[in-house]
Coordinates of C-alpha atoms and ligand atoms in Angstrom, one line a residue:
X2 CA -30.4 22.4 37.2
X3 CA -29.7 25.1 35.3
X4 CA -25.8 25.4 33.4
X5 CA -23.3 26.5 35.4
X6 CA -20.8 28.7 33.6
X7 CA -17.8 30.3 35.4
X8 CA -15.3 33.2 33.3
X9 CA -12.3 33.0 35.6
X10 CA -10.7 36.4 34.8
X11 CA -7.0 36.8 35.4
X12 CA -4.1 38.6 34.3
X13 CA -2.1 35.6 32.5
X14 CA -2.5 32.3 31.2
X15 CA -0.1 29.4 30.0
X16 CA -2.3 27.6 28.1
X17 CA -0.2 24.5 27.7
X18 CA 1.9 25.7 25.4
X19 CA 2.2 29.3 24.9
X20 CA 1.6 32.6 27.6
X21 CA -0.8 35.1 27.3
X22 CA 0.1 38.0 29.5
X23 CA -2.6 40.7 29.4
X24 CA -5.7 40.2 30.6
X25 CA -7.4 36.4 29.7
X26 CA -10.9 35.1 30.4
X27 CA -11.7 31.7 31.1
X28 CA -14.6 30.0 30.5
X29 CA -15.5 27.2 31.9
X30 CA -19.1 25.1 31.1
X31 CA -20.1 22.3 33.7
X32 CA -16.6 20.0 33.7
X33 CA -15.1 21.3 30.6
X34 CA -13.5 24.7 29.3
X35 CA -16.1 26.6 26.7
X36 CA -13.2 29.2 25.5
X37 CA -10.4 31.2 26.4
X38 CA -10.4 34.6 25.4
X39 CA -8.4 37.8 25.7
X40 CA -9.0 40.2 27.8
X41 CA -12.1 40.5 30.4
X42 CA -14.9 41.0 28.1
X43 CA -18.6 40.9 29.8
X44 CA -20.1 37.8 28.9
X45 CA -23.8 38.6 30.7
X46 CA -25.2 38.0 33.5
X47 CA -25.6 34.2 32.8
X48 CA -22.1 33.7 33.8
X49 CA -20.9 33.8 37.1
X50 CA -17.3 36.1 37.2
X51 CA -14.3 34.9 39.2
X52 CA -11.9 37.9 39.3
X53 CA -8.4 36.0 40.3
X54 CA -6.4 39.6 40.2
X55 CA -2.6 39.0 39.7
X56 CA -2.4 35.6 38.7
X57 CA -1.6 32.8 36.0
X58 CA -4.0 30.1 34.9
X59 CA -2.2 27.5 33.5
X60 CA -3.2 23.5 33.1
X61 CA -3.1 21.1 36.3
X62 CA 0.2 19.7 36.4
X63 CA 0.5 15.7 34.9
X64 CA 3.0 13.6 36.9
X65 CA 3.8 10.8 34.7
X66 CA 5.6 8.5 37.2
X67 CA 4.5 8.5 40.8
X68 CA 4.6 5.2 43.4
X69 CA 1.1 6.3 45.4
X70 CA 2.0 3.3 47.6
X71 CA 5.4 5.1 48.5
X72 CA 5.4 7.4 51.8
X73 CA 8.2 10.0 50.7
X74 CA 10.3 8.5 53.8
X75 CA 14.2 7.5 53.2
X76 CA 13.9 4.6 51.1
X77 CA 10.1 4.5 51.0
X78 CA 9.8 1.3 48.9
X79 CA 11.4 -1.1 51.3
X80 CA 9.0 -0.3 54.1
X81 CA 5.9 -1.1 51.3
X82 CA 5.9 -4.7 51.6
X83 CA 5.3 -4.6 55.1
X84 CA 2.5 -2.3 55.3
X85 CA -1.0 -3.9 56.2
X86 CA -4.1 -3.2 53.9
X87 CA -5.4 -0.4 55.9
X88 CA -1.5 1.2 56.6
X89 CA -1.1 1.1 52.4
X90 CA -4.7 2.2 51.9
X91 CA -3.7 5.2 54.0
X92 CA -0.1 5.7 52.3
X93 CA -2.3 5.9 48.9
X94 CA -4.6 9.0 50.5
X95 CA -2.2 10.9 51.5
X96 CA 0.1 10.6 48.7
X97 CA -2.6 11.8 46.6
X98 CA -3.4 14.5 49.1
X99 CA 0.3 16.3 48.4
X100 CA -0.3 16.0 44.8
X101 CA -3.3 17.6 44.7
X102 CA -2.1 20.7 47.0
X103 CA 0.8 20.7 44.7
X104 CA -1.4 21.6 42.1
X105 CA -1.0 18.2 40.1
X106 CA -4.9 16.9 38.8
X107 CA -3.6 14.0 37.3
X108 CA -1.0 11.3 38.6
X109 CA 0.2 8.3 36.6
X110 CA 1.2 5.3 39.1
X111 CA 3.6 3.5 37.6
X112 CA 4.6 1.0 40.7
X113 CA 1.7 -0.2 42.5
X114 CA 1.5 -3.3 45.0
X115 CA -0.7 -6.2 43.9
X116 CA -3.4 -3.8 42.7
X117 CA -3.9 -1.8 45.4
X118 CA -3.7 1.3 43.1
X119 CA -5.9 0.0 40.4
X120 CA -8.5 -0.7 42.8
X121 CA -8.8 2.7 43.3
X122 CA -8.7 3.8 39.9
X123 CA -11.8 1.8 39.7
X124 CA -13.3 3.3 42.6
X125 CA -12.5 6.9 41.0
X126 CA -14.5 5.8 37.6
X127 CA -17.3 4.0 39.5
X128 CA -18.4 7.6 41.2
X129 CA -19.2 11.0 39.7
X130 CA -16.1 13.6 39.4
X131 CA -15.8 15.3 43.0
X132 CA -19.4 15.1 43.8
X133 CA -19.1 11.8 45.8
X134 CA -15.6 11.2 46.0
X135 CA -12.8 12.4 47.8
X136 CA -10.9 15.4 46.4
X137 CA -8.2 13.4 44.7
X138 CA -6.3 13.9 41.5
X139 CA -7.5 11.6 38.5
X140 CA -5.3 8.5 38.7
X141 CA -4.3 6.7 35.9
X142 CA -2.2 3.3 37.0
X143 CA -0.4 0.0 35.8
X144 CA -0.5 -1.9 38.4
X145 CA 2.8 -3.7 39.5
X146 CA 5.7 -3.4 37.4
X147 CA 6.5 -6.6 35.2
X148 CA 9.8 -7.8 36.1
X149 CA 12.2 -10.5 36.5
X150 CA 12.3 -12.9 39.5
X151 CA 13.9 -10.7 42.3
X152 CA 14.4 -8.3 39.6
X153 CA 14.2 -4.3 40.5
X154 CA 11.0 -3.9 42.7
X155 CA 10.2 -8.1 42.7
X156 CA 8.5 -7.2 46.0
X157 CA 5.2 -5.0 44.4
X158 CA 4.3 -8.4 42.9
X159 CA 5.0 -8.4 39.2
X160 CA 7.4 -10.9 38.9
X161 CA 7.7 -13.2 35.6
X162 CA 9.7 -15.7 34.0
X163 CA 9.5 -17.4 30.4
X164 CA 7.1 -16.5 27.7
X165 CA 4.2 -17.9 29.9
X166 CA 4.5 -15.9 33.1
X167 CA 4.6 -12.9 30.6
X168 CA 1.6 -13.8 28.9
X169 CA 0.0 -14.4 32.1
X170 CA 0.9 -11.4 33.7
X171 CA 0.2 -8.9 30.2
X172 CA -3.3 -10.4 30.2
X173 CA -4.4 -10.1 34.0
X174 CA -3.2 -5.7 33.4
X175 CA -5.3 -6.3 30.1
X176 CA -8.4 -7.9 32.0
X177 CA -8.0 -5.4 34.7
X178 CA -8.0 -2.5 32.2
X179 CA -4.8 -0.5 33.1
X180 CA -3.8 2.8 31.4
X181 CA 0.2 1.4 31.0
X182 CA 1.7 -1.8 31.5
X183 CA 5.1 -0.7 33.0
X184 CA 8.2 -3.1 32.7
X185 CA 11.6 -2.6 34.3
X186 CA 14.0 -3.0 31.6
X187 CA 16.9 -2.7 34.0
X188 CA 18.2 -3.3 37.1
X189 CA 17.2 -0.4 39.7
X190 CA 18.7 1.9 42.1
X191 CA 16.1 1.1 44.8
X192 CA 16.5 -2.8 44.7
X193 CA 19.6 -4.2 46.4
X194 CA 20.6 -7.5 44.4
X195 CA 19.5 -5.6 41.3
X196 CA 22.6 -4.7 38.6
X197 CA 21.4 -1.1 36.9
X198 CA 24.6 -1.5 34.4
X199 CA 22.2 -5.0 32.7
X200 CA 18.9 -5.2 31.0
X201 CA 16.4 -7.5 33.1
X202 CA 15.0 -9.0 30.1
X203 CA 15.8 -10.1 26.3
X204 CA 14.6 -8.2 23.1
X205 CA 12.6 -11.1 22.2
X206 CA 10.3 -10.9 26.1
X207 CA 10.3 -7.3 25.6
X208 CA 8.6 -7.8 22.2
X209 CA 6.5 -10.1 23.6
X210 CA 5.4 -7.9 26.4
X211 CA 5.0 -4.6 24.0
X212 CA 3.1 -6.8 21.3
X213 CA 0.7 -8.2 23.5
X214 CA -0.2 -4.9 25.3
X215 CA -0.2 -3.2 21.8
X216 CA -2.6 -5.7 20.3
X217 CA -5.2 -4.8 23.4
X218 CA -4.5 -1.1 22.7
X219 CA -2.4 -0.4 25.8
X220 CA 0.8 1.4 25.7
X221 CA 3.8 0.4 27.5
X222 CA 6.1 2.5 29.1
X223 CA 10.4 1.0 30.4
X224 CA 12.0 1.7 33.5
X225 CA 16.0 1.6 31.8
X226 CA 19.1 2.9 33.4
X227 CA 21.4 0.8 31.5
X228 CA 22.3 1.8 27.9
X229 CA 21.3 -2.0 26.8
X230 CA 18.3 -2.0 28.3
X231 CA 17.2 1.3 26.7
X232 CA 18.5 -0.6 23.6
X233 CA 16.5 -3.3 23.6
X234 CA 13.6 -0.8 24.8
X235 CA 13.6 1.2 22.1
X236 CA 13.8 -1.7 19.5
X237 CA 10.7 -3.8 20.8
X238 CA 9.1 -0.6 20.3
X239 CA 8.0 0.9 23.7
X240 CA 6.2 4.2 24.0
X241 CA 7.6 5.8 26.4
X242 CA 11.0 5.4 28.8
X243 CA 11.4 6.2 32.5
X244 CA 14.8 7.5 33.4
X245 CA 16.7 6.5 30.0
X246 CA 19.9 7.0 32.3
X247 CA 21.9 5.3 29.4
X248 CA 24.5 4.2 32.0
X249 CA 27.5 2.0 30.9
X250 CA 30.7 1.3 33.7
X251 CA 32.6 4.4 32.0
X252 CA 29.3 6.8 32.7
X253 CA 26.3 7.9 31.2
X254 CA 26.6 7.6 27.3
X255 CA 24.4 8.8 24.3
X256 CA 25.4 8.3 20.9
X257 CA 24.7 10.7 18.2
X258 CA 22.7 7.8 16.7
X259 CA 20.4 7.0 19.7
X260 CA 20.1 10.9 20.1
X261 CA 18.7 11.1 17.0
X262 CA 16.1 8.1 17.1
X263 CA 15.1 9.7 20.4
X264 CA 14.3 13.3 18.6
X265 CA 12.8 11.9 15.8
X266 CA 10.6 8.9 17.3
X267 CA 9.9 11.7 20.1
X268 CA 9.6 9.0 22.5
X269 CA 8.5 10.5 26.1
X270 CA 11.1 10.6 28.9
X271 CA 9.6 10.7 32.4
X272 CA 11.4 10.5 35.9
X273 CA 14.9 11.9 34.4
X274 CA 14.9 15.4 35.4
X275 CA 16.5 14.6 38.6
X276 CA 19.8 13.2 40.3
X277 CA 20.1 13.2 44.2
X278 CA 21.3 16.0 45.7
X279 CA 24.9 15.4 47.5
X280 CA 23.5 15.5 50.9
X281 CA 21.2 12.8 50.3
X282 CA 23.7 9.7 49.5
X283 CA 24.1 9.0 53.3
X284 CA 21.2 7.3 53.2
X285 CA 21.4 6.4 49.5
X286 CA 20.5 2.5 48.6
X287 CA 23.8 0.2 47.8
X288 CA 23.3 0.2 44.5
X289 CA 23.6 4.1 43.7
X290 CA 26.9 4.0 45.9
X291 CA 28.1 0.8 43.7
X292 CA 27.2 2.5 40.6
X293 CA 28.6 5.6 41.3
X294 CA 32.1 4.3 42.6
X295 CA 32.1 1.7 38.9
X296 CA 31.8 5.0 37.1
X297 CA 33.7 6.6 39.6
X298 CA 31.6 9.6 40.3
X299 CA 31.1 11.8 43.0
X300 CA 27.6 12.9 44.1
X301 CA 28.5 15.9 42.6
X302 CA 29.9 14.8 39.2
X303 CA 26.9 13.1 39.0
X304 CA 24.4 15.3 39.5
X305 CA 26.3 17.7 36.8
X306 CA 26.4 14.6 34.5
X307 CA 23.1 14.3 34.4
X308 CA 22.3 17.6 33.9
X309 CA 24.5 18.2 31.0
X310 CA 23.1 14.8 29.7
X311 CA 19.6 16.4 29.8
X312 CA 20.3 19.4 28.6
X313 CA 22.4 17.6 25.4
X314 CA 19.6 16.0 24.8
X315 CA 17.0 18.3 24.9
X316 CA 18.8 20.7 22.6
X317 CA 18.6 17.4 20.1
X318 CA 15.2 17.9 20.4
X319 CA 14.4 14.4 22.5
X320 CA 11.4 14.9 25.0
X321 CA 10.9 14.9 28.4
X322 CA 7.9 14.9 30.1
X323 CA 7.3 15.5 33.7
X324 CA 7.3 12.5 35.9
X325 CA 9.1 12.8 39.3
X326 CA 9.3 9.0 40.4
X327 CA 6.9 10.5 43.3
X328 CA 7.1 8.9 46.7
X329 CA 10.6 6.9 46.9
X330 CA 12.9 9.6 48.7
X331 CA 12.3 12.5 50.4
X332 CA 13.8 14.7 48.2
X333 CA 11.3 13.0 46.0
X334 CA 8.4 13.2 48.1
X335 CA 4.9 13.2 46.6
X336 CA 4.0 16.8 45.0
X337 CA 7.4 18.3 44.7
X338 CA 7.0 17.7 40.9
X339 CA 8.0 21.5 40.3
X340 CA 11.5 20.1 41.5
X341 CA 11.9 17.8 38.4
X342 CA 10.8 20.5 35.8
X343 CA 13.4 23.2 37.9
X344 CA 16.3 20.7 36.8
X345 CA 15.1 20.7 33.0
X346 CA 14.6 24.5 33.3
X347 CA 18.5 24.8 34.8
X348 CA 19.4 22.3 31.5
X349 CA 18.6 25.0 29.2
X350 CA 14.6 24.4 28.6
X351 CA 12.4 27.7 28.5
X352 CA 10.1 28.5 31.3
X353 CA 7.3 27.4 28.6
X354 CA 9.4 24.5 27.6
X355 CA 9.3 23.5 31.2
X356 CA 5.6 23.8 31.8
X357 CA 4.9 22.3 28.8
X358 CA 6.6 19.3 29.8
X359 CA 4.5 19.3 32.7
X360 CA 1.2 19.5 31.3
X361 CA 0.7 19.2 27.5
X362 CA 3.5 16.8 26.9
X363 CA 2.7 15.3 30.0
X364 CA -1.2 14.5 29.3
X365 CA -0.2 13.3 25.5
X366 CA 2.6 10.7 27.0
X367 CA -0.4 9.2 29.2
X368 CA -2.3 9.6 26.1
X369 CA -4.9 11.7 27.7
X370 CA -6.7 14.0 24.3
X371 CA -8.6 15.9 26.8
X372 CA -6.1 16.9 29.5
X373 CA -3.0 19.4 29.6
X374 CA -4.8 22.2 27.3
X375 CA -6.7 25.1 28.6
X376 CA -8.4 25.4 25.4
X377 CA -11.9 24.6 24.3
X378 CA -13.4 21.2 24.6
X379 CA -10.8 20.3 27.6
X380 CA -11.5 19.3 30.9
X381 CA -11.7 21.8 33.3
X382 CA -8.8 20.9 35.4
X383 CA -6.5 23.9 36.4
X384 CA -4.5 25.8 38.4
X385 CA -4.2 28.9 40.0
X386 CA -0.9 30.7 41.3
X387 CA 0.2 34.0 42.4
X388 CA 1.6 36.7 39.9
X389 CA 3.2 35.9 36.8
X390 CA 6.3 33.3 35.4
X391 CA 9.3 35.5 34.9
X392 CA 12.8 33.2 34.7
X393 CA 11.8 30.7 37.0
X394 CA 9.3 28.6 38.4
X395 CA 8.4 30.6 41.8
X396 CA 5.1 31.1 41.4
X397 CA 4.5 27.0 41.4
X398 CA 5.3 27.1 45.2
X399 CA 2.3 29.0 45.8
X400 CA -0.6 27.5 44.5
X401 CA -4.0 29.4 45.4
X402 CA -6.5 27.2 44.0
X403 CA -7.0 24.1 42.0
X404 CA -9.9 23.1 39.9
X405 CA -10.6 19.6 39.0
X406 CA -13.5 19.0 36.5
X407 CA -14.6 22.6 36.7
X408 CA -15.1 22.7 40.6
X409 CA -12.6 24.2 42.6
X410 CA -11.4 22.0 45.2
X411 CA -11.7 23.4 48.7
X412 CA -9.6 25.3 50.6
X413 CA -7.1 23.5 53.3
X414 CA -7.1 19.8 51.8
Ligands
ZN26 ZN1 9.7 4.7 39.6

């Protein structure tokens, strides 16, 4: 077979970081990028020419926190633990299906039941990229959740008590080769019976759940809502939180000193750019509703809490990556990740900021040194959209095409 080289000629490019705006080239060499250059420049007639027009390339998007097992209904994760083999196996297909279309090549599960997920990780690596496998993103996954008996999410199966259960459990994610052991550090909104205000487990567990995963070479990454918990988080010496809502009974509250040990230890912050919108607390769980009339906040305070929080703390520097918490509500549904990154955009982030967040920042928080670049030596996993990034993020509503290990997906998946 002879080398297959594509130049994918378009008028911009974000390339992960930084835009080019007039006239890029990009080369791409079996699964991998070979260059990208400026301007159209003929490259011979070995190379087969894509011309894309009006359009930005930029890096498939990286969602960092997504529950493939979730449908996007109201209160997705109740129904999970009644769905048969075959109705979560179908869940899983079509979750991945709306990330794909959404322009998202990589999805990091971070709440799977038993190891349903996992399982199809494995099936992913056992077959050649896109050749004999269905167009999905690349899934990265952690299997269920460790957490405390009938803690937040007790019911995806990662329930443990005492230093022996946690050994246990660290060890079967080790043998089974996960990319992140995830751990709920707090209470949760979704779990009734949960209390998000109280860490689920002592500094000394924690430890013992971050040196054990460290010492096979696996990161760990916290669900914390509750200041404590992302405490106790932070010393044991996770890599990465999810939420970090820092909630106390008078409100959300960052000090100045855990500001500044987020900046400088630059620990990633996944599924935070968000807070439901007003209409959606009909439906809300209990526990939102309780936590919200404790700190005595309306939907709408809330909402502009959070916001202000974010944008505090990404003026100090902390970083956020993109993660949406895919699959649990509907206005959390799989592939709306362009939602999350709007809310850090409307918190005073950069239109690059923002992208960046969802694709370089992104790939290094999942440890991924090949993924979230378009630059030489990276795979070949990218997007297309319509026109160019002005002030907002319109242009991610209309994806045209995406690539996944140099091959562009079909039309109409
Ligand atoms: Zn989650």
């Amino acid at each position: 077979m002879t080398p297959r080289m594509i130049a994918l000629r378009s008028s911009s490019l974000f390339d992960g970081s930084v835009f080019f705006d007039d006239g890029v080239t990009v080369v791409v060499d079996g699964e991998s990028i070979a260059g990208v250059l400026r301007g159209h420049p003929d490259l011979g007639s070995d190379v087969e020419v894509i011309e894309l027009g009006e359009a930005t390339v930029l890096p498939g998007l990286i969602d960092t926190h997504v529950h493939l097992v979730a449908g996007s209904g109201v209160r997705a994760l109740d129904l999970v633990e009644g769905y048969s083999d075959q109705e979560i196996e179908a869940v899983v297909t079509r979750s991945l299906a709306a990330h794909l279309a959404a322009g998202v090549t990589t999805v990091r599960d971070l709440g799977d039941r038993r190891f349903v997920v996992v399982n199809r990780r494995d099936d992913q690596h056992a077959r050649p990229l896109t050749t004999a496998r269905p167009w999905t993103p690349t899934i990265l996954a952690a299997g269920p959740p460790l957490t405390t008996p009938r803690g937040h999410c007790h019911y995806l199966g990662g329930e443990v008590s005492g230093p022996v259960e946690i050994e246990a459990a660290v060890q079967e994610r080790i043998d089974r080769e996960v990319d992140v052991v995830k751990v709920m550090a707090s209470g949760g909104m979704a779990t009734t019976g949960t209390d998000v205000m109280m860490p689920q487990f002592s500094l000394a567990e924690m430890r013992l759940i971050v040196d054990l995963a460290h010492a096979a070479g696996i990161a760990v990454t916290a669900h914390a809502h509750a200041l404590p918990a992302v405490e106790i988080a932070l010393a044991a010496g996770v890599d990465g939180l999810e939420h970090c809502s820092c909630l106390t009974p008078q409100g959300p509250r960052v000090s100045d000193e855990l500001l500044a040990v987020l900046a400088e230890r630059q620990v990633p912050i996944g599924a935070a750019l968000m807070a439901p919108p007003p209409e959606a607390f009909e439906h809300a769980p209990p526990n939102i509703k309780k936590v919200m009339a404790q700190m005595g906040m309306t939907p709408e305070t809330m909402l502009e809490s959070r916001r202000s929080m974010v944008g505090r703390m990404h003026a100090a520097g902390v970083r956020f990556v993109g993660g949406s918490d895919a699959g649990i509500e509907p206005f959390m549904a799989h592939g709306l990740m362009r939602s999350g990154l709007g809310f850090l955009l409307s918190a005073g982030a950069s239109v690059s900021q923002t992208l960046a967040a969802g694709t370089s920042l992104a790939a290094a928080a999942c440890g991924l040194t090949r993924k979230g670049f378009l630059r030489q030596g990276f795979d070949a996993d990218l997007v297309v959209v319509d026109g160019r990034f002005d002030s907002d993020l319109a242009p991610l509503a209309q994806v045209r095409q995406v690539m996944l290990g140099g091959r562009f997906a079909p039309a109409g998946l």
